């Protein structure tokens, strides 16, 4: 199965069926999938079935252990299929944040190693703070991507990135695939080509929190060494599960940040004295298990894996490319409706190529208090958006997913227009 799935079209009957698979559609217009997505009914059932089986056969029984091994392997295979990786390159985490910290703290660093990262205006703090702390602790040098005006995003980014990248040797480059606040798509494939063409030893880390599950994400085309993403956003999986992809060729460079009985074993090594004779006393040491189990000292959310595996089956059956096209279509309807409201300003790339399905807006005249009031009133009406910031400016961000409807986009815009008139 390819990561695009099998289905070629999403007809009205299929769209109605998808909508009915999500309980949230019965009571809310939920447009906050960029934060946390609801679970499809099949995923809720899989988690319930897991806990029943856990209780019936005994959590430490061979029958259950065999089932758990099968579940982990099957989930890895589906994730690998989704991102065009290999099952042995898939590590389970608790979140995107944990995965990024595993990379930052698991690599070996030397004083004055250079990092190239996004600036704090556009980068999510989970992919910014770990690198800043690391640079302080390890005395590393940090450079930022060139700032881009959202209106011209992408047109000059590659040229400016190249000019910075070619002037220095960087240990690691990190960026988000989709910017969390304004929804712009980073040309990660072009950046990956530049990185590997100029210096194959430079490591390339991608935060895929806003892309994986919402659009085709191919680690081979991107040429990334690391990709982190959560279960609970666009994959419609449960909370407490994340994924870290580590390319096989760099796994030896990434040391586990935690160690325990499930990740390593104790071995004894005979000491050799200064004369070359073996001492009677032996020295204890550790030997890590094979990939990827060596990284799983702290992961125990196995019911969450059952839910994620079911969600992956669901999304792959629909097809990621179908989901991407559907989400972009819904976002375009919402944008068109919001553009009719004179008081609003959209924060988006001018070029469609760099637009995701995140739709961000604020008032033309900055008024953070008014944004907060509008969001609170929308929630009371059952319209769920996210409140975010671009610098000091408060914005509202809508993130429709494939189970949403065209009618919900229009109703959301109408609610916003009516509430703006009420708020004055």
PDB file of N, CA and C in Angstrom, residues 116-152:
ATOM      1  N   UNK A 116      21.142  25.623  12.561  1.00  0.00           N
ATOM      2  CA  UNK A 116      20.355  26.547  11.740  1.00  0.00           C
ATOM      3  C   UNK A 116      18.884  26.217  11.955  1.00  0.00           C
ATOM      4  N   UNK A 117      18.141  27.139  12.595  1.00  0.00           N
ATOM      5  CA  UNK A 117      16.752  26.881  12.980  1.00  0.00           C
ATOM      6  C   UNK A 117      15.873  28.070  12.597  1.00  0.00           C
ATOM      7  N   UNK A 118      14.540  27.868  12.665  1.00  0.00           N
ATOM      8  CA  UNK A 118      13.607  28.961  12.410  1.00  0.00           C
ATOM      9  C   UNK A 118      13.665  29.968  13.550  1.00  0.00           C
ATOM     10  N   UNK A 119      13.139  31.167  13.309  1.00  0.00           N
ATOM     11  CA  UNK A 119      13.068  32.160  14.382  1.00  0.00           C
ATOM     12  C   UNK A 119      11.829  31.923  15.233  1.00  0.00           C
ATOM     13  N   UNK A 120      11.796  32.524  16.415  1.00  0.00           N
ATOM     14  CA  UNK A 120      10.720  32.271  17.378  1.00  0.00           C
ATOM     15  C   UNK A 120       9.388  32.869  16.947  1.00  0.00           C
ATOM     16  N   UNK A 121       9.388  33.744  15.947  1.00  0.00           N
ATOM     17  CA  UNK A 121       8.131  34.322  15.471  1.00  0.00           C
ATOM     18  C   UNK A 121       7.261  33.269  14.801  1.00  0.00           C
ATOM     19  N   UNK A 122       7.883  32.354  14.072  1.00  0.00           N
ATOM     20  CA  UNK A 122       7.136  31.356  13.306  1.00  0.00           C
ATOM     21  C   UNK A 122       7.270  29.937  13.839  1.00  0.00           C
ATOM     22  N   UNK A 123       8.328  29.639  14.544  1.00  0.00           N
ATOM     23  CA  UNK A 123       8.552  28.266  14.980  1.00  0.00           C
ATOM     24  C   UNK A 123       7.814  27.975  16.281  1.00  0.00           C
ATOM     25  N   UNK A 124       7.193  26.822  16.335  1.00  0.00           N
ATOM     26  CA  UNK A 124       6.557  26.380  17.577  1.00  0.00           C
ATOM     27  C   UNK A 124       7.635  26.220  18.640  1.00  0.00           C
ATOM     28  N   UNK A 125       7.316  26.618  19.865  1.00  0.00           N
ATOM     29  CA  UNK A 125       8.325  26.585  20.926  1.00  0.00           C
ATOM     30  C   UNK A 125       8.878  25.180  21.175  1.00  0.00           C
ATOM     31  N   UNK A 126       8.084  24.156  20.871  1.00  0.00           N
ATOM     32  CA  UNK A 126       8.570  22.786  21.071  1.00  0.00           C
ATOM     33  C   UNK A 126       9.706  22.442  20.114  1.00  0.00           C
ATOM     34  N   UNK A 127       9.812  23.176  19.005  1.00  0.00           N
ATOM     35  CA  UNK A 127      10.928  22.983  18.082  1.00  0.00           C
ATOM     36  C   UNK A 127      11.862  24.184  18.090  1.00  0.00           C
ATOM     37  N   UNK A 128      11.799  24.957  19.150  1.00  0.00           N
ATOM     38  CA  UNK A 128      12.684  26.111  19.296  1.00  0.00           C
ATOM     39  C   UNK A 128      13.434  26.072  20.625  1.00  0.00           C
ATOM     40  N   UNK A 129      12.693  25.920  21.720  1.00  0.00           N
ATOM     41  CA  UNK A 129      13.312  25.936  23.048  1.00  0.00           C
ATOM     42  C   UNK A 129      14.350  24.829  23.253  1.00  0.00           C
ATOM     43  N   UNK A 130      14.109  23.586  22.779  1.00  0.00           N
ATOM     44  CA  UNK A 130      15.141  22.551  22.976  1.00  0.00           C
ATOM     45  C   UNK A 130      16.483  22.919  22.353  1.00  0.00           C
ATOM     46  N   UNK A 131      16.455  23.567  21.197  1.00  0.00           N
ATOM     47  CA  UNK A 131      17.703  23.945  20.520  1.00  0.00           C
ATOM     48  C   UNK A 131      18.367  25.128  21.203  1.00  0.00           C
ATOM     49  N   UNK A 132      17.567  26.072  21.702  1.00  0.00           N
ATOM     50  CA  UNK A 132      18.130  27.222  22.413  1.00  0.00           C
ATOM     51  C   UNK A 132      18.781  26.767  23.720  1.00  0.00           C
ATOM     52  N   UNK A 133      18.101  25.902  24.469  1.00  0.00           N
ATOM     53  CA  UNK A 133      18.700  25.393  25.705  1.00  0.00           C
ATOM     54  C   UNK A 133      19.974  24.613  25.407  1.00  0.00           C
ATOM     55  N   UNK A 134      19.920  23.805  24.349  1.00  0.00           N
ATOM     56  CA  UNK A 134      21.089  23.020  23.962  1.00  0.00           C
ATOM     57  C   UNK A 134      22.270  23.931  23.623  1.00  0.00           C
ATOM     58  N   UNK A 135      21.998  25.003  22.901  1.00  0.00           N
ATOM     59  CA  UNK A 135      23.074  25.920  22.515  1.00  0.00           C
ATOM     60  C   UNK A 135      23.711  26.572  23.736  1.00  0.00           C
ATOM     61  N   UNK A 136      22.898  26.833  24.760  1.00  0.00           N
ATOM     62  CA  UNK A 136      23.429  27.414  25.996  1.00  0.00           C
ATOM     63  C   UNK A 136      24.249  26.392  26.779  1.00  0.00           C
ATOM     64  N   UNK A 137      23.694  25.184  26.920  1.00  0.00           N
ATOM     65  CA  UNK A 137      24.368  24.140  27.706  1.00  0.00           C
ATOM     66  C   UNK A 137      25.661  23.663  27.060  1.00  0.00           C
ATOM     67  N   UNK A 138      25.680  23.587  25.730  1.00  0.00           N
ATOM     68  CA  UNK A 138      26.824  22.999  25.015  1.00  0.00           C
ATOM     69  C   UNK A 138      27.697  24.044  24.308  1.00  0.00           C
ATOM     70  N   UNK A 139      27.377  25.327  24.508  1.00  0.00           N
ATOM     71  CA  UNK A 139      28.134  26.403  23.848  1.00  0.00           C
ATOM     72  C   UNK A 139      28.141  26.241  22.324  1.00  0.00           C
ATOM     73  N   UNK A 140      26.930  26.103  21.765  1.00  0.00           N
ATOM     74  CA  UNK A 140      26.785  25.973  20.319  1.00  0.00           C
ATOM     75  C   UNK A 140      26.456  27.329  19.703  1.00  0.00           C
ATOM     76  N   UNK A 141      26.683  27.439  18.417  1.00  0.00           N
ATOM     77  CA  UNK A 141      26.328  28.651  17.682  1.00  0.00           C
ATOM     78  C   UNK A 141      24.993  28.439  16.969  1.00  0.00           C
ATOM     79  N   UNK A 142      24.107  29.426  17.077  1.00  0.00           N
ATOM     80  CA  UNK A 142      22.776  29.327  16.473  1.00  0.00           C
ATOM     81  C   UNK A 142      22.588  30.421  15.435  1.00  0.00           C
ATOM     82  N   UNK A 143      22.159  30.027  14.249  1.00  0.00           N
ATOM     83  CA  UNK A 143      21.716  30.963  13.221  1.00  0.00           C
ATOM     84  C   UNK A 143      20.242  30.690  12.943  1.00  0.00           C
ATOM     85  N   UNK A 144      19.527  31.740  12.552  1.00  0.00           N
ATOM     86  CA  UNK A 144      18.106  31.603  12.234  1.00  0.00           C
ATOM     87  C   UNK A 144      17.866  31.660  10.736  1.00  0.00           C
ATOM     88  N   UNK A 145      16.829  30.938  10.308  1.00  0.00           N
ATOM     89  CA  UNK A 145      16.362  31.078   8.924  1.00  0.00           C
ATOM     90  C   UNK A 145      16.091  32.560   8.649  1.00  0.00           C
ATOM     91  N   UNK A 146      16.237  32.997   7.423  1.00  0.00           N
ATOM     92  CA  UNK A 146      15.889  34.393   7.108  1.00  0.00           C
ATOM     93  C   UNK A 146      14.401  34.626   7.315  1.00  0.00           C
ATOM     94  N   UNK A 147      14.053  35.778   7.892  1.00  0.00           N
ATOM     95  CA  UNK A 147      12.642  36.103   8.094  1.00  0.00           C
ATOM     96  C   UNK A 147      11.976  36.361   6.750  1.00  0.00           C
ATOM     97  N   UNK A 148      10.761  35.865   6.621  1.00  0.00           N
ATOM     98  CA  UNK A 148      10.004  36.023   5.375  1.00  0.00           C
ATOM     99  C   UNK A 148       8.662  36.671   5.688  1.00  0.00           C
ATOM    100  N   UNK A 149       8.279  37.646   4.897  1.00  0.00           N
ATOM    101  CA  UNK A 149       6.932  38.178   5.014  1.00  0.00           C
ATOM    102  C   UNK A 149       5.962  37.126   4.491  1.00  0.00           C
ATOM    103  N   UNK A 150       4.900  36.887   5.239  1.00  0.00           N
ATOM    104  CA  UNK A 150       3.974  35.818   4.877  1.00  0.00           C
ATOM    105  C   UNK A 150       3.384  36.048   3.488  1.00  0.00           C
ATOM    106  N   UNK A 151       3.196  37.309   3.095  1.00  0.00           N
ATOM    107  CA  UNK A 151       2.594  37.607   1.797  1.00  0.00           C
ATOM    108  C   UNK A 151       3.466  37.134   0.627  1.00  0.00           C
ATOM    109  N   UNK A 152       4.777  37.079   0.846  1.00  0.00           N
ATOM    110  CA  UNK A 152       5.676  36.645  -0.234  1.00  0.00           C
ATOM    111  C   UNK A 152       6.394  35.358   0.137  1.00  0.00           C
TER     112      UNK A 152
END
